CSV table of C-alpha atoms in Angstrom, one decimal:
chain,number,residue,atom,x,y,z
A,20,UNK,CA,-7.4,-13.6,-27.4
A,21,UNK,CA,-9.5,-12.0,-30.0
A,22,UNK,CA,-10.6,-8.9,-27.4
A,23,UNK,CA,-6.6,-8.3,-27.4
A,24,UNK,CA,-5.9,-8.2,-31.2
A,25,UNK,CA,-9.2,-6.0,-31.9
A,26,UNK,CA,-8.0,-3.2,-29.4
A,27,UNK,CA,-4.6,-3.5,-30.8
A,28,UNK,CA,-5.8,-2.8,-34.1
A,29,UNK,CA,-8.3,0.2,-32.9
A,30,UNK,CA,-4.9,1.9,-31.1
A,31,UNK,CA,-3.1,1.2,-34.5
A,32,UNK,CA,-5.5,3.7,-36.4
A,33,UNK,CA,-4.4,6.6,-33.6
A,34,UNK,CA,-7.9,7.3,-32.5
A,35,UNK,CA,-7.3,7.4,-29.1
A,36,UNK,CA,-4.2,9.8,-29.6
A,37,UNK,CA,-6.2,13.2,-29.6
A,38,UNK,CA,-6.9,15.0,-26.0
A,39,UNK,CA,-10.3,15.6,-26.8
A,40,UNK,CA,-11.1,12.3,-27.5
A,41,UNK,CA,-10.0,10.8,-24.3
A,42,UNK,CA,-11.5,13.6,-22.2
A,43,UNK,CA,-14.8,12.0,-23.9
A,44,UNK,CA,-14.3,8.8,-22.8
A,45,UNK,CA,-13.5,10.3,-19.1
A,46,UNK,CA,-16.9,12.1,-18.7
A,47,UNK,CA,-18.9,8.7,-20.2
A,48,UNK,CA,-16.9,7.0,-17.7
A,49,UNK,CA,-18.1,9.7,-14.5
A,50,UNK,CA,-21.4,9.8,-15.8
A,51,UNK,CA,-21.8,5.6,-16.0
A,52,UNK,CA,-20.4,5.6,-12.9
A,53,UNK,CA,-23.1,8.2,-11.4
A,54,UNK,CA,-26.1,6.6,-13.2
A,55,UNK,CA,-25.1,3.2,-11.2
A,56,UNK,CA,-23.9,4.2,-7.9
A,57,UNK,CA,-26.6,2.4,-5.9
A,58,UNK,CA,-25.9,-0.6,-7.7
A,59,UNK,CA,-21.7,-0.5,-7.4
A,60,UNK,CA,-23.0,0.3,-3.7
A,61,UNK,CA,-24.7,-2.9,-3.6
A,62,UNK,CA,-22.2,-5.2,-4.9
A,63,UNK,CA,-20.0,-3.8,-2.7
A,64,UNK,CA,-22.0,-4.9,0.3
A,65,UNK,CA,-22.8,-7.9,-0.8
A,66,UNK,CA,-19.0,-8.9,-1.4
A,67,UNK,CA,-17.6,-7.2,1.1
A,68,UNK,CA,-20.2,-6.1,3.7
A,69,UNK,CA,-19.6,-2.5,3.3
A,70,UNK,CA,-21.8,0.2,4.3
A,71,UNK,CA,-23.4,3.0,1.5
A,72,UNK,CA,-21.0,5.3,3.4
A,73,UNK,CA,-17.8,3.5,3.5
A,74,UNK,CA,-18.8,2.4,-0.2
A,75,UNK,CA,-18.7,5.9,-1.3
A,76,UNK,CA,-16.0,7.4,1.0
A,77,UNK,CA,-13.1,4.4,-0.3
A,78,UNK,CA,-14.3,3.6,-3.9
A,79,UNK,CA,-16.9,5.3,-6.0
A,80,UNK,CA,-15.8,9.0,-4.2
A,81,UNK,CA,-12.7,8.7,-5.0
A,82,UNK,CA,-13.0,7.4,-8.5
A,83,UNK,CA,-14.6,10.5,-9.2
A,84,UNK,CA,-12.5,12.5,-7.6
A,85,UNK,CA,-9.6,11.2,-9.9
A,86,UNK,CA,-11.7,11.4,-13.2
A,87,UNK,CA,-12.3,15.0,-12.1
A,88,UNK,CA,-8.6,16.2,-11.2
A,89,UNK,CA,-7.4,14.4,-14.6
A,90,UNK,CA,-10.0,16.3,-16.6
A,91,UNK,CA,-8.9,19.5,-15.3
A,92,UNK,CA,-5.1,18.8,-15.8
A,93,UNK,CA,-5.2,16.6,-18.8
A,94,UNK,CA,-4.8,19.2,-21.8
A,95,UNK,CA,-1.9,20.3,-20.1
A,96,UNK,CA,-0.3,16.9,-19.1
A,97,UNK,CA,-0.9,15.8,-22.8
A,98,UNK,CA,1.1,19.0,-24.3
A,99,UNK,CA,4.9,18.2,-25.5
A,100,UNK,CA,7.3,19.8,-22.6
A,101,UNK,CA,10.4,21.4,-23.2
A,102,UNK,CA,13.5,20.0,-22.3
A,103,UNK,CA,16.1,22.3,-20.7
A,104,UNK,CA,19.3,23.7,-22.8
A,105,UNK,CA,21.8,22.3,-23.1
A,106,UNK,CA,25.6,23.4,-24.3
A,107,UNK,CA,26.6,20.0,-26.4
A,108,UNK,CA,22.8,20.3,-28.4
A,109,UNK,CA,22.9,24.2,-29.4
A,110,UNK,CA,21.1,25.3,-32.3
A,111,UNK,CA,18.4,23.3,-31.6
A,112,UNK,CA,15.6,22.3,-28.9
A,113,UNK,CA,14.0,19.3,-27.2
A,114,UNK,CA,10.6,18.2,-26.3
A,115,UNK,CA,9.3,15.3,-24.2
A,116,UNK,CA,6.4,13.8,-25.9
A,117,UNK,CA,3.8,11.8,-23.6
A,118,UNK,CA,3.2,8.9,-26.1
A,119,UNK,CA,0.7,6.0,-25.1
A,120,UNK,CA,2.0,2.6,-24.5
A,121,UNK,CA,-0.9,0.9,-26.5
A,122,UNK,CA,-2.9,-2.2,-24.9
A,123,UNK,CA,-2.7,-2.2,-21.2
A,124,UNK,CA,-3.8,-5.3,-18.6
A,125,UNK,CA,-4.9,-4.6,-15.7
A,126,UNK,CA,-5.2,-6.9,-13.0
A,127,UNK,CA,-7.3,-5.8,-9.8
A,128,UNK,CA,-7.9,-7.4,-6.6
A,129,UNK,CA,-10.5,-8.1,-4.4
A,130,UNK,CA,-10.4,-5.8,-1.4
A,131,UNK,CA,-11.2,-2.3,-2.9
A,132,UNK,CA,-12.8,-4.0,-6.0
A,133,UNK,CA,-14.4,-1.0,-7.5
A,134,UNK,CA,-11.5,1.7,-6.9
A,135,UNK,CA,-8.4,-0.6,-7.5
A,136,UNK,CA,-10.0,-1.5,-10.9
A,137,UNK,CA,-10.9,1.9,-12.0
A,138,UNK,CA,-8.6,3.9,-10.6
A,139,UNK,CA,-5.6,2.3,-13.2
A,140,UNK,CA,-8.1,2.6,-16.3
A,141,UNK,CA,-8.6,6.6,-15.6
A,142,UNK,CA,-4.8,7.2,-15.9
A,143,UNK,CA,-4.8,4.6,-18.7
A,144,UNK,CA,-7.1,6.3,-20.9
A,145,UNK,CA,-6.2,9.5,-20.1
A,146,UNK,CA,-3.0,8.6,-21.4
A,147,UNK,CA,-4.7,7.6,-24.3
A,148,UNK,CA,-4.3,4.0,-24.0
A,149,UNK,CA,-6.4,0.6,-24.7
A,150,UNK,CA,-7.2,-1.4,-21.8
A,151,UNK,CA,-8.3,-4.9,-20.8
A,152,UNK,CA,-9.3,-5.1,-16.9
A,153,UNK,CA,-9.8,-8.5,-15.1
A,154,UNK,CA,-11.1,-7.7,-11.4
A,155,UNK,CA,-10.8,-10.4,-9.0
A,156,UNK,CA,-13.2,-13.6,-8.7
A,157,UNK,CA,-13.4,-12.8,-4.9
A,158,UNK,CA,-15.6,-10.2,-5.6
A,159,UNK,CA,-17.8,-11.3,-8.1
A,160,UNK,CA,-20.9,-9.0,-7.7
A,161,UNK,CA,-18.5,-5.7,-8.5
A,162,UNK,CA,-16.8,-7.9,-10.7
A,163,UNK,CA,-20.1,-8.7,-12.6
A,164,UNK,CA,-21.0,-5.0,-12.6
A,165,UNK,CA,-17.6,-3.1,-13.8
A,166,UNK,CA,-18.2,-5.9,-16.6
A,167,UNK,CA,-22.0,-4.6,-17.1
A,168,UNK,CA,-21.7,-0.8,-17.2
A,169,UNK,CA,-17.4,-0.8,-18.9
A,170,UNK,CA,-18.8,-3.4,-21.9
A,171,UNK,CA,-22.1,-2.1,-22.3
A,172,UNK,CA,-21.2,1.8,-22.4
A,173,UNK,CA,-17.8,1.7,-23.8
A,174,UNK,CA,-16.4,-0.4,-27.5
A,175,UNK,CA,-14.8,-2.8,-26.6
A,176,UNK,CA,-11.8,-2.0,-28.7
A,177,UNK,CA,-11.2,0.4,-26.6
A,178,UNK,CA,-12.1,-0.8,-22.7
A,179,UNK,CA,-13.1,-4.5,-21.9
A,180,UNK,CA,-13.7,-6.6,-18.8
A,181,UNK,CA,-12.9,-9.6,-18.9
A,182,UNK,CA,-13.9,-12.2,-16.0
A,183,UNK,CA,-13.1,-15.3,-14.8
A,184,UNK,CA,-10.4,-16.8,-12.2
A,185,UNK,CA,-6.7,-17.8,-11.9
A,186,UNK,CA,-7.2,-19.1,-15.4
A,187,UNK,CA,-8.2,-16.6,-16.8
A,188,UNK,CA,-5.2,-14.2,-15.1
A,189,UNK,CA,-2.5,-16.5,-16.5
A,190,UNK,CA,-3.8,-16.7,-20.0
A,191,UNK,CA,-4.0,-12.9,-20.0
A,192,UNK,CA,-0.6,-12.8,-19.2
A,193,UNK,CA,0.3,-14.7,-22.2
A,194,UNK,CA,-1.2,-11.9,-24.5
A,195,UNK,CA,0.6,-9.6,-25.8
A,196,UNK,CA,0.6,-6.6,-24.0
A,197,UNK,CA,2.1,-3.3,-24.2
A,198,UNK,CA,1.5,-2.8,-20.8
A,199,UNK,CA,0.9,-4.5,-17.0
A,200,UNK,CA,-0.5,-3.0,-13.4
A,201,UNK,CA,-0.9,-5.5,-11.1
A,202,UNK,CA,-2.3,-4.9,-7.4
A,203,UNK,CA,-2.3,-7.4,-5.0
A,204,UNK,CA,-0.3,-9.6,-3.2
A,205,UNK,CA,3.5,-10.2,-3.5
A,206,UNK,CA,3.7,-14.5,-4.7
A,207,UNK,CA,1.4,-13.5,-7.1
A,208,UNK,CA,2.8,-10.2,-8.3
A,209,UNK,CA,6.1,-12.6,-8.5
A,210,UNK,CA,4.3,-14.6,-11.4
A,211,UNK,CA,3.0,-11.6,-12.8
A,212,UNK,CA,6.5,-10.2,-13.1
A,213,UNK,CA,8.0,-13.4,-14.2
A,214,UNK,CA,5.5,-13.4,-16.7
A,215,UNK,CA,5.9,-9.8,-18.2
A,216,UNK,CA,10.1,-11.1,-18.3
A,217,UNK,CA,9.5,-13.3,-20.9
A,218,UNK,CA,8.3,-10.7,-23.4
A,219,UNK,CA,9.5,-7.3,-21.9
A,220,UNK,CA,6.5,-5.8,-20.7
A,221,UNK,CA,6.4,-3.0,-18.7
A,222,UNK,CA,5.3,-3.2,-15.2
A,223,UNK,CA,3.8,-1.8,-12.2
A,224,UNK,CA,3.3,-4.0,-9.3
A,225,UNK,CA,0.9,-2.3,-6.6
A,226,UNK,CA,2.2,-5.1,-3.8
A,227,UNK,CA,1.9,-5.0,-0.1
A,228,UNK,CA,3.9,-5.8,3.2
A,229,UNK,CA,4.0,-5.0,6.8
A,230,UNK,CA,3.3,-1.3,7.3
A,231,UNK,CA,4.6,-0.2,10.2
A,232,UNK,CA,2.7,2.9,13.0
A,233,UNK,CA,4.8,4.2,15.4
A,234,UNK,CA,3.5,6.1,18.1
A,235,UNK,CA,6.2,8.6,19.8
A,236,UNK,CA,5.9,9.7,23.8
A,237,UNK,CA,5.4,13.4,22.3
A,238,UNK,CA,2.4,12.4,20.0
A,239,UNK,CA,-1.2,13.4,20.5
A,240,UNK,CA,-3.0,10.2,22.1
A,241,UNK,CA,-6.3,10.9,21.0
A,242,UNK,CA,-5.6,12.1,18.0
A,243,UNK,CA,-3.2,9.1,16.8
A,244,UNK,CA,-5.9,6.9,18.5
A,245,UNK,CA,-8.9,7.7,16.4
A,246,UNK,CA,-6.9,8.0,13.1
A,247,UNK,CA,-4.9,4.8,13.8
A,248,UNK,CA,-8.2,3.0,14.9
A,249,UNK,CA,-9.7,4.3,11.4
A,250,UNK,CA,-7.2,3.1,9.4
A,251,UNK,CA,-6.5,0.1,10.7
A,252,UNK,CA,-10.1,-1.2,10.8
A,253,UNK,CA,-11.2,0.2,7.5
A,254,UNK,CA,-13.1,-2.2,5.7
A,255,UNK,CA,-12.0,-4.8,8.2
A,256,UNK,CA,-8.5,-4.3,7.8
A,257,UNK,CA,-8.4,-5.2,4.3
A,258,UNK,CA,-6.8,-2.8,3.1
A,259,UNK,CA,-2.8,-2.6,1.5
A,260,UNK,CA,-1.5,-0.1,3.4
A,261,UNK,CA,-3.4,-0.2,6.9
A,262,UNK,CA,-0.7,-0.2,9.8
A,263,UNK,CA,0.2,-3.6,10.4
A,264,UNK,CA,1.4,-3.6,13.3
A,265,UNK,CA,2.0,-0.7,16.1
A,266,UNK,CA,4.6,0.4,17.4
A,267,UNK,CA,4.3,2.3,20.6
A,268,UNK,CA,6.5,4.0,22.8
A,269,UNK,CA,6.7,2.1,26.4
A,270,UNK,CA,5.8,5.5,28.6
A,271,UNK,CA,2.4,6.1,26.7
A,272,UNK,CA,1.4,2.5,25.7
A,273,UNK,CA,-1.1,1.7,28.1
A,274,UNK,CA,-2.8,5.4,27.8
A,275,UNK,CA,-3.0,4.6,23.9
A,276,UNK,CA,-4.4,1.1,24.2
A,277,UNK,CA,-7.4,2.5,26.3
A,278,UNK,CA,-8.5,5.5,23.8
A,279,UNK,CA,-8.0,2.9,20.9
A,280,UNK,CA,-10.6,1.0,22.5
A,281,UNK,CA,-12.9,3.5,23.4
A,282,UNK,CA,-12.8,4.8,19.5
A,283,UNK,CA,-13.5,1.2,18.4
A,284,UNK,CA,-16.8,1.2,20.3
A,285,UNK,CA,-17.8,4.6,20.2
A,286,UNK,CA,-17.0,3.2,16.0
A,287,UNK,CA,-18.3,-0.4,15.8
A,288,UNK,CA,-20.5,-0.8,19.1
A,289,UNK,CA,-19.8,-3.0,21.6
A,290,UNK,CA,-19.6,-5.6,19.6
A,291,UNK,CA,-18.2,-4.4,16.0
A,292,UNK,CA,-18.8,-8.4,15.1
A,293,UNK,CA,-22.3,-8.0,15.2
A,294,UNK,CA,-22.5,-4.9,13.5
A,295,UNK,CA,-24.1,-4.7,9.8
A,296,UNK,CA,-22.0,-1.8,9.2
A,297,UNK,CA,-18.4,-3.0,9.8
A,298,UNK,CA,-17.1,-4.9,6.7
A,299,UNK,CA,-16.9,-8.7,6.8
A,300,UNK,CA,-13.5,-11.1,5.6
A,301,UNK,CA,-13.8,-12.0,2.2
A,302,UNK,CA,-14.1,-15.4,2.0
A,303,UNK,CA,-13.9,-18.0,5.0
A,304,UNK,CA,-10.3,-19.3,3.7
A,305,UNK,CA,-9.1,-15.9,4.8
A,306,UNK,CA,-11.4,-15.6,7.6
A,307,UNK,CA,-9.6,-18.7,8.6
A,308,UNK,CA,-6.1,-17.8,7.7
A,309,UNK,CA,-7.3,-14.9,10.4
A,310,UNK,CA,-8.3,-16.8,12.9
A,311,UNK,CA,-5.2,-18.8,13.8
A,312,UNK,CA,-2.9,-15.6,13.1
A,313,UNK,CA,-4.9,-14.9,16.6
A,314,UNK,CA,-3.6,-17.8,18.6
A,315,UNK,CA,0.1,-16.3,17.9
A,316,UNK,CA,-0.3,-14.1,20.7
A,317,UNK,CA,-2.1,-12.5,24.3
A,318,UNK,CA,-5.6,-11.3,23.1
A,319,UNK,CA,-5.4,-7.6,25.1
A,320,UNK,CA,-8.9,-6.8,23.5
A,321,UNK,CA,-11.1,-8.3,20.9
A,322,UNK,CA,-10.6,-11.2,19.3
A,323,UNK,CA,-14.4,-12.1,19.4
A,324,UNK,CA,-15.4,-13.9,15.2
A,325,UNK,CA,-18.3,-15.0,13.7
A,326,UNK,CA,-17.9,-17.3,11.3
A,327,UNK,CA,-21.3,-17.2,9.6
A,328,UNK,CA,-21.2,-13.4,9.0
A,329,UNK,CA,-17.3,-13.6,8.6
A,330,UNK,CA,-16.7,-11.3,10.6
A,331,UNK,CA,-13.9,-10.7,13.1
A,332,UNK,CA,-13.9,-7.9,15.6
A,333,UNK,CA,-10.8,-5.6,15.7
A,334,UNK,CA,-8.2,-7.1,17.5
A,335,UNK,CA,-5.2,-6.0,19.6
A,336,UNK,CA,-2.7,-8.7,19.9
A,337,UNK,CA,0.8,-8.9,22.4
A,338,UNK,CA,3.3,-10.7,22.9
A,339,UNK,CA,3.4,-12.0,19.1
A,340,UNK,CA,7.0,-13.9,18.4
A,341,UNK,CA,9.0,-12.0,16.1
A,342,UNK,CA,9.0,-14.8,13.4
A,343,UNK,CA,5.2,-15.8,13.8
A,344,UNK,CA,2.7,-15.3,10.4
A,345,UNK,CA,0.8,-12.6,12.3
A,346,UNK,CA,4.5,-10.9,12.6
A,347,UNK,CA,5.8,-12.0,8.9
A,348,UNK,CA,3.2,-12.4,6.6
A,349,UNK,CA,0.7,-9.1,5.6
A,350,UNK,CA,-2.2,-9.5,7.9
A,351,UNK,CA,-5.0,-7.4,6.0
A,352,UNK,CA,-7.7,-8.2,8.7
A,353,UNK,CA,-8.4,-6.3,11.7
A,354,UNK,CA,-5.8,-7.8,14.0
A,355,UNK,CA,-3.2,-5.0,15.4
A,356,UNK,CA,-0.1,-6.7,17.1
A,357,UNK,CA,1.2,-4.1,19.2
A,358,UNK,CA,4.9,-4.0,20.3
A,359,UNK,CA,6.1,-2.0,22.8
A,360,UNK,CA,9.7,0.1,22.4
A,361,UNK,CA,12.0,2.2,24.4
A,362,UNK,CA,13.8,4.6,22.0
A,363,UNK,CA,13.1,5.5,18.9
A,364,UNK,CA,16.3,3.8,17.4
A,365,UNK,CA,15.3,0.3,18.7
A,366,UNK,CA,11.7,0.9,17.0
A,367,UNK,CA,13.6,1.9,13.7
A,368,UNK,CA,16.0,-0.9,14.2
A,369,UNK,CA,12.8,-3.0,14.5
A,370,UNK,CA,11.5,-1.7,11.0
A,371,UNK,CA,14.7,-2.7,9.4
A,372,UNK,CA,15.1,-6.2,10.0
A,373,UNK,CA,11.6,-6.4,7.6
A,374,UNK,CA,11.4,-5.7,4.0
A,375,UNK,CA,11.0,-2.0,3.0
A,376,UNK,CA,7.1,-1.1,3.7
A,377,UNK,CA,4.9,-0.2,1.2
A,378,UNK,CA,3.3,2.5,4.1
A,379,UNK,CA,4.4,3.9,7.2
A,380,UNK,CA,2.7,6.7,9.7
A,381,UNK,CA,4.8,8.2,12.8
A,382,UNK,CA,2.8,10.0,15.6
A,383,UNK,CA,5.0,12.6,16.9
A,384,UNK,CA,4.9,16.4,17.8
A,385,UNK,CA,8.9,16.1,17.7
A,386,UNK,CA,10.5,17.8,14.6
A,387,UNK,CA,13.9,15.3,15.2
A,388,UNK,CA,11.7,11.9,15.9
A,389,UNK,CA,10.2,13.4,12.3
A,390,UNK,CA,13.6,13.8,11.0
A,391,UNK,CA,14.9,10.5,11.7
A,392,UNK,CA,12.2,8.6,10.9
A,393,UNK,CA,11.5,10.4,7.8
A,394,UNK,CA,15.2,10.2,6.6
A,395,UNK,CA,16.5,7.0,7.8
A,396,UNK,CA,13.4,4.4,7.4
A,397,UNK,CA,12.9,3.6,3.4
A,398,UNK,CA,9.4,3.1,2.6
A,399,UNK,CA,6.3,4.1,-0.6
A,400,UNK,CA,4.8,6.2,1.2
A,401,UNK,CA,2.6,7.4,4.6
A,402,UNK,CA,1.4,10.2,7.0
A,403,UNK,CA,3.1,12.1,9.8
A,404,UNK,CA,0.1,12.0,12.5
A,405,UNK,CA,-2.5,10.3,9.8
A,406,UNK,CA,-3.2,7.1,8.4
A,407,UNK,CA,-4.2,6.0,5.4
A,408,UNK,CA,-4.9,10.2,3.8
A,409,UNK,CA,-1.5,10.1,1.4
A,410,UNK,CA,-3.7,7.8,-1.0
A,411,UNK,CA,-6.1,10.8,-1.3
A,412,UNK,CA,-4.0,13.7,-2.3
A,413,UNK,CA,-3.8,13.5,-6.1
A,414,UNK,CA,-0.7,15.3,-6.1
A,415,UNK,CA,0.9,12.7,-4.1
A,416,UNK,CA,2.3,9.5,-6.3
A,417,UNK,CA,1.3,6.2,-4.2
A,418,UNK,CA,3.5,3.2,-4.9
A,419,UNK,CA,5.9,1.2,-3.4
A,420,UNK,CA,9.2,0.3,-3.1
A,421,UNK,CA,11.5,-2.9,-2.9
A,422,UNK,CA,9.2,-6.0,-2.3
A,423,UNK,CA,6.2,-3.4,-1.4
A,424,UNK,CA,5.8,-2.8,-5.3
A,425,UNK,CA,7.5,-1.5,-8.3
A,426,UNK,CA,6.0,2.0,-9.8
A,427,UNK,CA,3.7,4.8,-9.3
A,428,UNK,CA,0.6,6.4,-10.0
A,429,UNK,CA,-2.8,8.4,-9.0
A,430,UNK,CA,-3.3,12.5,-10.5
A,431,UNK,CA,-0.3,12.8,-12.7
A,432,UNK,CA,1.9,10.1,-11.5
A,433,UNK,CA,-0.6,7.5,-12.7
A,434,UNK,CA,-0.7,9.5,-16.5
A,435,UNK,CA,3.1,9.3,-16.6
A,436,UNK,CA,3.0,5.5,-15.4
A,437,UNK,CA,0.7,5.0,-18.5
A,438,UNK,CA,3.1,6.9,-21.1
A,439,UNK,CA,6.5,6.8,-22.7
A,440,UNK,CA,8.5,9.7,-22.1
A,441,UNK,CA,9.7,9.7,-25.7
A,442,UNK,CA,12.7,12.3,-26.2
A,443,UNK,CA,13.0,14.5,-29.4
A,444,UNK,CA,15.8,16.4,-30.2
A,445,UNK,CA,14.9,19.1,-33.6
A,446,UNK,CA,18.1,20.2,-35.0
A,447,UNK,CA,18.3,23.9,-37.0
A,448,UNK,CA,19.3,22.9,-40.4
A,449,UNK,CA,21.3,26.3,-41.3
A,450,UNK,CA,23.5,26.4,-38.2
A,451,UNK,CA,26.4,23.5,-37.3
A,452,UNK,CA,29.2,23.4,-34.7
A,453,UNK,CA,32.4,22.1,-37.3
A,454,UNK,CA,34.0,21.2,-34.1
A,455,UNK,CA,31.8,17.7,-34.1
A,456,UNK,CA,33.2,16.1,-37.1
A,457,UNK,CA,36.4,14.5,-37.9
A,458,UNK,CA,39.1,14.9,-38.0
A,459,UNK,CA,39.3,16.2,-34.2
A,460,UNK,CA,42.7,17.5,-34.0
A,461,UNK,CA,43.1,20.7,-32.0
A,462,UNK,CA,39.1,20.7,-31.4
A,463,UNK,CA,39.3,18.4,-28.8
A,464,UNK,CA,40.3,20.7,-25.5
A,465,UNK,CA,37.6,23.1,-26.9
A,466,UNK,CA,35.1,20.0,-27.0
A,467,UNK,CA,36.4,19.3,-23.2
A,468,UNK,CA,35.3,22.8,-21.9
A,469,UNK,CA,32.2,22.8,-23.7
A,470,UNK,CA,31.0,19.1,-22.4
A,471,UNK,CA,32.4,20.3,-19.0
């Protein structure tokens, strides 16, 4: 593509190397995004049925947020680092330089179409990279807008949108990039990384999985049943690392069950289905996809859909076989199987017969549940007695692991994603160490002690 070449070329002449100019292109990019926040609001509740709130609270807030933090640590995230002493390198000293890839892709998915878009090109740029986004044709009224205000405000050289569906992915991929951050699901991210083989590209794969909540006898109720509610039923489920599925010990299960329900309709109303302000399903091939995931199990409450708003209330489901879709595949809807466990050994037992989770949130006021859970269960990342509140902490790197995703980023995890750590080692001309050079002889004990 022609848009690819150009912004290679621009990142050739080094423009985009100086601090100052990238901390320019941050505060156009907070103020464009100000300027048309009633209109991202908009698209976002025409694609996905979100509310100004919820709009604000999971995408345009906490763009801004990020754009903020990153200005205020940038200078110093930008400034070569010295490298510790060492005894083998005396006489001289080392620096870590943060050096920008060059042109980055940046593929973006449908659920948080504003944020998951955005979020990448903030630690792109401030790394003082190129970038070429293509957000997801599911969305297509914030996909149309990110193109209006990121190709009308910015040169195109530098930041483009480029739109367009499955086509228009794979012939991306064929580019050649210097960088790829993919979010979305795993097949996909698959062909994404299969692609990026064939020429070497750099990756990060922001992926999914079954995210696990366990809820310990010693927990809070109505505290893990208002977060857990939140979470899980945030913009109708669709969200990467919602619990998937609960996991709730057997001698406060039915105590649990009942305050979840009360939080959904003192939430949603009593019938969240109905409800402008809940979110709807995508598109009606996932609302359908959704819709038989309920018939895989004992409907405890919910389960009411309408299929001309899309919308599907949120859903507790028992009794789900341990090899049904609703139990295998990434649900990301508002259905909430709920399995029931005796010790906390057969729930973590449970977890590991499942690829590592990209998320995972224990209730518990018990320092050893904590303990074991935290240091036995491999997962990206999650709460203790939260849901969903590690993505907000820019101090926090979000990312997966094993078949959750590859990579890191958000604050300065994301500027590091976006930059070679490139090593330099200056050597003081006027001093040597004779020992170094042939012949070795008697040298080599002394060169023992000093690697040693």
């Amino acid at each position: 593509m022609h848009l690819v070449e150009q912004q290679q070329k621009f990142f050739a002449t080094g423009a985009t190397l100086p601090v100052e100019y990238r901390i320019r292109q941050l505060r156009s990019l907070y103020q464009v995004i100000l300027l048309n926040e009633d209109r991202i609001a908009g698209a976002l509740q025409k694609d996905l049925g979100k509310s100004e709130q919820e709009a604000y609270l999971t995408e345009i807030g906490q763009v801004l947020s990020e754009i903020s933090f990153v200005l205020r640590n940038i200078r110093r995230w930008a400034r070569p680092h010295r490298a510790a002493f060492s005894a083998a390198t005396i006489f001289s000293s080392g620096r870590i330089h943060a050096e920008p890839y060059g042109v980055v892709l940046i593929l973006a998915p449908f659920n948080y179409p504003f944020q998951l878009a955005l979020l990448p090109l903030v630690s792109a740029l401030a790394a003082g990279n190129c970038a070429v986004i293509k957000p997801s044709e599911y969305a297509p009224e914030t996909a149309a807008i990110l193109s209006e205000i990121l190709n009308n405000n910015f040169e195109q050289r530098l930041c483009a949108v480029s739109l367009g569906g499955p086509e228009t992915a794979k012939a991306l991929l064929q580019e050649d990039f210097d960088y790829i951050f993919f979010t979305g699901g795993r097949s996909v991210g698959q062909q994404v990384y299969a692609a990026a083989a064939n020429s070497l590209t750099p990756v990060t794969l922001e992926l999914g999985g079954k995210s696990p909540c366990i809820v310990e006898k010693s927990a809070d109720l109505d505290a893990a049943a208002k977060r857990i509610v939140w979470g899980k039923f945030l913009n109708a489920g669709q969200t990467c690392v919602a619990p998937d599925y609960l996991l709730v010990q057997e001698a406060v299960h039915k105590e649990l069950i009942e305050r979840m329900r009360g939080y959904i309709t003192r939430f949603y109303g009593e019938q969240p289905e109905k409800n402008a302000n809940y979110p709807r399903i995508v598109n009606k091939a996932h609302f359908d996809r959704l819709c038989e995931m309920l018939q895989e199990g004992t409907v405890v409450y919910g389960g009411q859909t309408d299929p001309q708003s899309l919308r599907i209330a949120p859903t507790f489901l028992e009794n789900a076989p341990f090899y049904s879709k609703v139990m295998t595949d990434e649900i990301f809807g508002p259905i909430l199987p709920v399995v029931e466990f005796s010790t906390l050994e057969q729930a973590r037992e449970y977890i590991s017969l499942r690829e590592k989770p990209l998320a995972l949130y224990l209730f518990t006021r018990s320092r050893a549940a904590e303990r074991e859970i935290l240091q036995r269960v491999p997962f990206g990342g999650g709460c203790v007695n939260d849901t969903i509140m590690h993505l907000c902490s820019h101090a926090l790197p979000f990312g997966g692991i094993g078949a959750s995703g590859i990579g890191q980023y958000h604050g300065k995890a994301g500027f590091d994603t976006f930059s070679h750590q490139k090593s330099v080692l200056k050597k003081w001309p006027v001093f040597d160490i004779p020992l170094r050079y042939p012949p070795y002889g008697r040298a080599r004990p002394i060169m023992k002690r000093i690697l040693k």
